[in-house]
Amino acid sequence: MKIKKLKPLLIKIFKKHGLNIEHSKISANALINAELVGAYGHGLSRLKMYCDRISKKVINPKPKIKIKKISQSISHIDANNSIGFVAADIAIKKAIDNAKKTGIGLVAVKNSGHYGLSGYYAEQAVKKNLITMIFTNAPPAIAPYGSLKSLFGTNPICFGTPTGSKIPFILDTSISMINRGKIRVAARNNQKIPEGVALDQFGNPTTDPKKALKGVQLPIAGFRGSGLAWMVDILSGVVTGAGHAGKVKDPFDDFSGPQNVGHLFIVFKSNLFEANFKKRIKNNISTIKRLPKIRSVPEILFPGENKFYRYKKNIKKNIIINQNIKNDIKKLIYN
Ligand SMILES: NC(=O)c1ccc[n+]([C@@H]2O[C@H](COP(=O)([O-])OP(=O)(O)OC[C@H]3O[C@@H](n4cnc5c(N)ncnc54)[C@H](O)[C@@H]3O)[C@@H](O)[C@H]2O)c1
């Protein structure tokens, strides 16, 4: 489907579910971006989930979002259970404003929901020539190292910096071997997941996405990944006032209340310490890119480069929508 046609359709669906026009546009843009960068687990496959949560009043379609100024640099946002896209949009813009005024912006968000891709917000800061680190927690999916029970989310870690070229450096990675969204997409499409990424509920390795969703996902790099997931839970859950230690609700399966996801946005000027940052980062990247390469790698890419090229290619094409999602869209518009 052409983006020109899809976008008004999504806006119409969100408006029908009670979001105002501005919030509907923000949400539609975030979903389309996820499709364009190839993050299908965070794109249209989640549309029905968001609408179901709004209908069941566990996402507040008319939130009264409060922004508390702690200092010129620091703000604390209570998102009042808004859709996560809206909370994150307000938060990154606030962090950018604070950073422009004082050099650094620090914004914590509580009572939010799933906001999609951290990199989407990081790009906004990097486009303004700022460096950023963004954290969000997520519902239990990963067992802390040594435990038999899932508690940490796939808790992505995101770092973005200008590169002196038009391609931003965006390291945006979940700490699980595989993104939970990808497992959900595989389950919906009856596909297998790779080996070594999940265990079933009895602790046995599995390639069945449905069994993986009932079991545990494995963290990257054993106890190191578990430690990183814990760090993200502290930064985005404990520090912000949001849910933490396994309290963030699963958006697909738990309608007993709002998710209470937390996010933390850190944004700062790239030239705070060295005026010639641009020259230094260009030099850093070109040094690494010129290294001798292993045979199977034609080019050393920096994080974010692959998504940038994917986006550029996909923006010229139609978005392919599978039958399950087409059915969702029809029902959400006409029912
Ligand atoms: N909101 C949430 O609750 C939540 C939870 C988990 C993940 N996410 C989002 O899901 C998205 C996908 O996460 P993921 O872990 O599957 O990402 P991924 O594995 O696709 O990519 C991870 C990082 O590696 C980089 N990369 C990939 N191939 C590369 C290569 N050949 N050379 C150099 N760098 C390369 C990417 O640019 C990216 O920065 C992220 O945007 C993340 O924010 C959101």
Coordinates of C-alpha atoms and ligand atoms in Angstrom, one line a residue:
M1 CA 0.0 0.0 0.0
K2 CA 1.3 3.5 -0.8
I3 CA 2.4 5.5 2.3
K4 CA 0.1 8.3 1.1
K5 CA -2.8 6.0 1.4
L6 CA -1.8 4.2 4.6
K7 CA -1.1 7.2 6.7
P8 CA -4.6 8.8 6.5
L9 CA -6.0 5.3 7.2
L10 CA -4.0 4.9 10.4
I11 CA -4.8 8.4 11.5
K12 CA -8.5 7.6 10.9
I13 CA -8.2 4.5 13.0
F14 CA -6.5 6.2 15.9
K15 CA -9.0 9.1 15.8
K16 CA -11.9 6.6 15.7
H17 CA -10.5 5.2 18.9
G18 CA -10.5 8.6 20.6
L19 CA -7.0 10.0 20.1
N20 CA -6.9 13.7 19.0
I21 CA -5.6 14.5 15.5
E22 CA -2.1 15.5 16.7
H23 CA -1.7 12.3 18.8
S24 CA -3.1 10.2 15.9
K25 CA -0.5 11.7 13.5
I26 CA 2.3 11.1 15.9
S27 CA 1.2 7.4 16.3
A28 CA 0.7 6.8 12.6
N29 CA 4.1 8.3 11.8
A30 CA 5.9 6.1 14.3
L31 CA 4.2 2.9 13.0
I32 CA 5.0 3.8 9.4
N33 CA 8.7 4.6 10.3
A34 CA 9.0 1.1 12.0
E35 CA 7.8 -0.5 8.7
L36 CA 10.2 1.6 6.6
V37 CA 13.3 0.6 8.7
G38 CA 12.2 -3.0 8.6
A39 CA 11.3 -3.3 12.3
Y40 CA 8.0 -5.1 11.5
G41 CA 7.6 -6.3 15.1
H42 CA 7.1 -2.7 16.2
G43 CA 5.0 -1.6 13.2
L44 CA 1.6 -2.4 11.9
S45 CA 1.6 -5.8 13.6
R46 CA 1.0 -3.8 16.9
L47 CA -1.9 -1.6 15.6
K48 CA -4.7 -3.9 16.8
M49 CA -3.0 -4.1 20.2
Y50 CA -2.9 -0.3 20.7
C51 CA -6.5 0.0 19.6
D52 CA -7.6 -2.9 21.9
R53 CA -5.8 -1.2 24.8
I54 CA -7.5 2.1 24.1
S55 CA -10.9 0.4 23.8
K56 CA -10.3 -1.3 27.2
K57 CA -9.3 2.0 28.7
V58 CA -5.7 0.8 29.6
I59 CA -4.3 3.4 27.2
N60 CA -5.8 6.8 28.0
P61 CA -6.8 8.4 24.6
K62 CA -7.2 11.9 26.2
P63 CA -4.2 12.1 28.6
K64 CA -3.4 15.1 30.8
I65 CA 0.3 14.9 30.4
K66 CA 2.2 16.8 33.2
I67 CA 5.7 18.2 32.6
K68 CA 7.4 19.1 35.9
K69 CA 10.4 21.4 35.5
I70 CA 13.2 20.3 38.0
S71 CA 15.8 22.7 36.6
Q72 CA 16.6 24.3 33.2
S73 CA 18.1 20.9 32.2
I74 CA 15.9 18.4 33.9
S75 CA 12.2 17.6 33.4
H76 CA 10.0 14.9 34.8
I77 CA 6.9 13.8 32.7
D78 CA 3.9 12.0 34.0
A79 CA 2.4 10.7 30.8
N80 CA -1.0 9.8 32.4
N81 CA -1.1 6.5 30.5
S82 CA -1.0 8.0 27.1
I83 CA 0.0 5.9 24.1
G84 CA 3.8 5.6 24.4
F85 CA 4.5 7.4 21.1
V86 CA 3.0 10.6 22.4
A87 CA 4.8 10.5 25.7
A88 CA 8.1 9.9 23.9
D89 CA 7.5 12.6 21.3
I90 CA 7.0 15.2 24.0
A91 CA 9.9 13.9 26.1
I92 CA 12.5 13.9 23.3
K93 CA 11.4 17.4 22.2
K94 CA 11.7 18.6 25.8
A95 CA 15.2 17.0 26.2
I96 CA 16.3 18.6 23.0
D97 CA 15.1 22.0 24.2
N98 CA 16.8 21.7 27.5
A99 CA 20.0 20.6 25.9
K100 CA 20.0 23.5 23.5
K101 CA 19.5 26.0 26.4
T102 CA 22.0 24.5 28.9
G103 CA 24.1 22.0 27.1
I104 CA 22.4 18.9 28.5
G105 CA 18.8 17.8 28.8
L106 CA 17.6 15.0 31.0
V107 CA 14.0 13.9 30.9
A108 CA 12.4 11.0 32.8
V109 CA 8.9 9.7 31.9
K110 CA 6.5 7.6 34.0
N111 CA 3.1 6.2 33.3
S112 CA 3.8 5.7 29.6
G113 CA 3.4 2.7 27.3
H114 CA 5.3 0.9 24.6
Y115 CA 6.8 3.6 22.3
G116 CA 8.2 1.5 19.5
L117 CA 11.8 2.1 18.4
S118 CA 14.2 4.1 20.6
G119 CA 16.2 5.0 17.5
Y120 CA 13.3 6.9 16.1
Y121 CA 13.5 9.4 18.9
A122 CA 17.4 9.4 18.9
E123 CA 17.3 10.5 15.3
Q124 CA 15.4 13.6 16.2
A125 CA 18.2 14.7 18.6
V126 CA 21.0 13.7 16.2
K127 CA 19.4 15.8 13.4
K128 CA 19.9 18.8 15.8
N129 CA 23.6 17.9 16.1
L130 CA 23.1 16.5 19.6
I131 CA 24.3 13.3 21.2
T132 CA 21.7 11.1 23.0
M133 CA 21.2 8.1 25.1
I134 CA 17.7 6.6 25.5
F135 CA 16.4 3.9 27.7
T136 CA 13.0 2.2 28.1
N137 CA 11.9 -0.8 30.0
A138 CA 9.5 -3.5 28.7
P139 CA 7.4 -6.3 30.1
P140 CA 9.0 -9.5 31.4
A141 CA 10.7 -11.6 28.7
I142 CA 14.2 -12.5 30.0
A143 CA 15.2 -14.4 33.1
P144 CA 17.8 -12.5 35.2
Y145 CA 21.1 -14.5 35.1
G146 CA 20.7 -17.4 37.5
S147 CA 16.9 -17.1 37.8
L148 CA 14.3 -19.5 36.4
K149 CA 11.7 -16.8 35.9
S150 CA 11.4 -14.0 33.2
L151 CA 11.5 -10.5 34.8
F152 CA 13.5 -8.1 32.6
G153 CA 12.1 -6.8 29.4
T154 CA 14.0 -6.8 26.1
N155 CA 15.0 -3.3 27.5
P156 CA 16.7 -1.6 24.5
I157 CA 19.8 0.5 24.9
C158 CA 20.1 3.4 22.4
F159 CA 23.0 5.7 21.7
G160 CA 23.0 8.3 18.9
T161 CA 25.6 10.7 17.7
P162 CA 26.1 13.0 14.7
T163 CA 28.7 11.7 12.3
G164 CA 29.6 14.7 10.3
S165 CA 27.7 13.1 7.4
K166 CA 24.0 12.9 6.7
I167 CA 23.8 9.3 8.1
P168 CA 23.3 9.3 11.9
F169 CA 25.2 6.8 14.1
I170 CA 22.4 5.0 16.0
L171 CA 23.2 2.0 18.1
D172 CA 19.7 0.8 19.1
T173 CA 19.7 -2.7 20.4
S174 CA 17.6 -4.8 22.6
I175 CA 19.5 -6.9 25.1
S176 CA 17.8 -10.1 24.1
M177 CA 19.2 -12.5 21.5
I178 CA 16.1 -11.6 19.4
N179 CA 13.5 -8.9 19.6
R180 CA 10.2 -10.0 21.2
G181 CA 8.3 -8.3 18.4
K182 CA 10.0 -10.7 15.9
I183 CA 8.9 -13.7 17.9
R184 CA 5.3 -12.4 17.9
V185 CA 5.4 -11.8 14.2
A186 CA 6.8 -15.4 13.7
A187 CA 4.0 -16.8 15.9
R188 CA 1.3 -14.9 13.9
N189 CA 2.8 -16.1 10.6
N190 CA 3.4 -19.7 11.8
Q191 CA 7.2 -19.4 11.2
K192 CA 10.1 -20.8 13.3
I193 CA 12.5 -18.7 15.3
P194 CA 16.3 -19.2 15.2
E195 CA 18.0 -21.7 17.5
G196 CA 19.6 -20.4 20.7
V197 CA 17.3 -17.4 21.3
A198 CA 14.7 -18.8 23.7
L199 CA 13.7 -21.6 26.0
D200 CA 10.2 -23.1 26.5
Q201 CA 8.5 -22.9 29.9
F202 CA 10.3 -26.1 31.0
G203 CA 13.7 -24.6 30.3
N204 CA 14.3 -26.6 27.0
P205 CA 15.6 -24.8 23.9
T206 CA 12.9 -24.2 21.3
T207 CA 12.4 -22.8 17.8
D208 CA 8.6 -22.6 18.2
P209 CA 7.7 -18.9 18.7
K210 CA 4.5 -19.8 20.7
K211 CA 6.5 -21.9 23.1
A212 CA 9.1 -19.2 23.4
L213 CA 6.5 -16.6 24.3
K214 CA 5.4 -18.8 27.2
G215 CA 9.0 -19.6 28.2
V216 CA 12.0 -17.3 28.5
Q217 CA 14.0 -15.3 26.0
L218 CA 17.8 -15.5 26.3
P219 CA 19.9 -12.3 26.9
I220 CA 22.9 -11.4 24.8
A221 CA 26.2 -12.5 26.3
G222 CA 24.9 -14.3 29.4
F223 CA 25.3 -12.4 32.7
R224 CA 26.6 -9.4 30.8
G225 CA 23.3 -9.0 28.9
S226 CA 21.4 -9.7 32.1
G227 CA 23.3 -6.9 33.8
L228 CA 22.6 -4.5 31.0
A229 CA 18.9 -5.3 31.1
W230 CA 19.0 -4.7 34.9
M231 CA 20.7 -1.3 34.3
V232 CA 17.9 -0.3 31.9
D233 CA 15.3 -1.4 34.4
I234 CA 16.9 0.9 37.0
L235 CA 17.3 3.9 34.7
S236 CA 13.9 3.7 33.1
G237 CA 11.8 2.1 35.9
V238 CA 13.3 2.8 39.3
V239 CA 14.6 6.3 38.6
T240 CA 11.6 7.6 36.7
G241 CA 8.8 6.4 39.0
A242 CA 7.5 3.9 36.5
G243 CA 6.9 0.1 36.9
H244 CA 10.1 -2.0 37.4
A245 CA 11.3 -5.4 38.7
G246 CA 8.8 -7.2 36.5
K247 CA 5.8 -4.8 37.1
V248 CA 5.5 -3.4 33.5
K249 CA 2.5 -5.1 32.0
D250 CA 2.6 -7.0 28.8
P251 CA 0.7 -4.9 26.2
F252 CA -0.7 -7.9 24.3
D253 CA -1.7 -10.2 27.2
D254 CA -2.4 -8.1 30.3
F255 CA -5.4 -5.7 30.2
S256 CA -5.7 -5.5 34.0
G257 CA -4.4 -1.9 33.9
P258 CA -2.0 0.5 32.1
Q259 CA 1.5 -0.7 31.4
N260 CA 3.4 2.0 33.3
V261 CA 6.4 1.8 31.1
G262 CA 9.2 4.3 32.0
H263 CA 11.7 6.0 29.7
L264 CA 14.8 8.1 30.2
F265 CA 16.2 10.5 27.6
I266 CA 19.6 12.1 28.0
V267 CA 20.6 14.6 25.3
F268 CA 23.7 16.8 25.2
K269 CA 25.7 19.0 22.8
S270 CA 28.3 17.2 20.9
N271 CA 30.9 20.0 21.3
L272 CA 30.6 20.4 25.1
F273 CA 34.2 19.4 25.7
E274 CA 36.0 19.7 22.3
A275 CA 35.0 22.4 19.8
N276 CA 36.2 20.2 16.9
F277 CA 33.9 17.3 17.6
K278 CA 32.8 17.0 13.9
K279 CA 36.4 16.6 12.7
R280 CA 37.1 14.1 15.5
I281 CA 34.1 11.9 14.9
K282 CA 34.7 11.9 11.1
N283 CA 38.3 10.8 11.9
N284 CA 37.1 8.1 14.3
I285 CA 34.6 6.6 11.8
S286 CA 36.9 6.7 8.8
T287 CA 39.7 5.0 10.8
I288 CA 37.4 2.1 11.7
K289 CA 35.9 1.9 8.2
R290 CA 39.4 1.6 6.6
L291 CA 40.4 -1.5 8.7
P292 CA 41.1 -4.7 6.8
K293 CA 37.9 -6.7 6.4
I294 CA 37.0 -10.3 6.8
R295 CA 36.1 -11.9 3.4
S296 CA 32.3 -12.1 3.9
V297 CA 32.0 -8.4 4.8
P298 CA 32.1 -6.0 1.9
E299 CA 31.9 -2.9 4.1
I300 CA 32.3 -2.1 7.8
L301 CA 29.1 -0.4 8.7
F302 CA 28.5 1.8 11.8
P303 CA 25.3 1.2 13.8
G304 CA 22.3 2.8 12.1
E305 CA 23.8 2.8 8.6
N306 CA 21.9 -0.4 7.7
K307 CA 18.6 1.1 8.8
F308 CA 19.3 4.4 7.0
Y309 CA 19.9 2.6 3.7
R310 CA 16.8 0.3 4.3
Y311 CA 14.7 3.4 5.0
K312 CA 15.9 5.1 1.8
K313 CA 15.1 2.1 -0.3
N314 CA 11.7 1.4 1.3
I315 CA 10.4 5.0 1.2
K316 CA 10.2 4.7 -2.6
K317 CA 8.2 1.5 -2.5
N318 CA 4.8 0.4 -1.3
I319 CA 4.5 -1.0 2.2
I320 CA 3.7 -4.7 2.0
I321 CA 0.9 -5.6 4.4
N322 CA 0.2 -9.2 5.1
Q323 CA -3.4 -10.6 5.2
N324 CA -3.6 -10.8 9.0
I325 CA -2.9 -7.1 9.3
K326 CA -5.2 -6.2 6.4
N327 CA -7.9 -8.0 8.3
D328 CA -7.1 -6.0 11.4
I329 CA -7.2 -2.7 9.5
K330 CA -10.6 -3.6 8.0
K331 CA -12.1 -4.5 11.3
L332 CA -10.6 -1.4 13.1
I333 CA -12.1 0.9 10.5
Y334 CA -15.5 -0.6 10.0
N335 CA -16.4 -2.2 13.3
Ligands
LIG1 N1 10.0 -0.3 23.1 C1 10.3 -1.5 23.5 O1 9.9 -2.0 24.4 C2 11.4 -2.2 22.7 C3 11.9 -3.4 23.2 C4 12.9 -4.0 22.4 C5 13.4 -3.5 21.2 N2 12.8 -2.3 20.8 C6 13.3 -1.8 19.5 O2 13.4 -2.8 18.5 C7 14.3 -2.3 17.6 C8 15.1 -3.5 17.1 O3 16.0 -4.0 18.1 P1 17.0 -5.2 17.7 O4 17.8 -5.5 18.9 O5 16.3 -6.3 17.0 O6 18.0 -4.4 16.7 P2 18.9 -5.1 15.5 O7 19.5 -6.4 16.0 O8 18.2 -5.0 14.2 O9 20.1 -4.0 15.5 C9 20.9 -3.7 16.6 C10 21.9 -2.6 16.3 O10 22.9 -3.2 15.5 C11 23.1 -2.4 14.3 N3 23.6 -3.3 13.2 C12 22.8 -4.2 12.6 N4 23.6 -4.8 11.7 C13 24.8 -4.2 11.7 C14 26.0 -4.4 10.9 N5 26.1 -5.3 9.9 N6 27.0 -3.6 11.2 C15 26.9 -2.7 12.2 N7 25.8 -2.5 12.9 C16 24.8 -3.2 12.7 C17 21.8 -1.7 14.1 O11 22.0 -0.5 13.3 C18 21.3 -1.5 15.5 O12 21.8 -0.2 16.0 C19 15.1 -1.2 18.2 O13 14.8 -0.1 17.5 C20 14.7 -1.2 19.6 O14 14.6 0.1 20.2 C21 11.8 -1.7 21.5

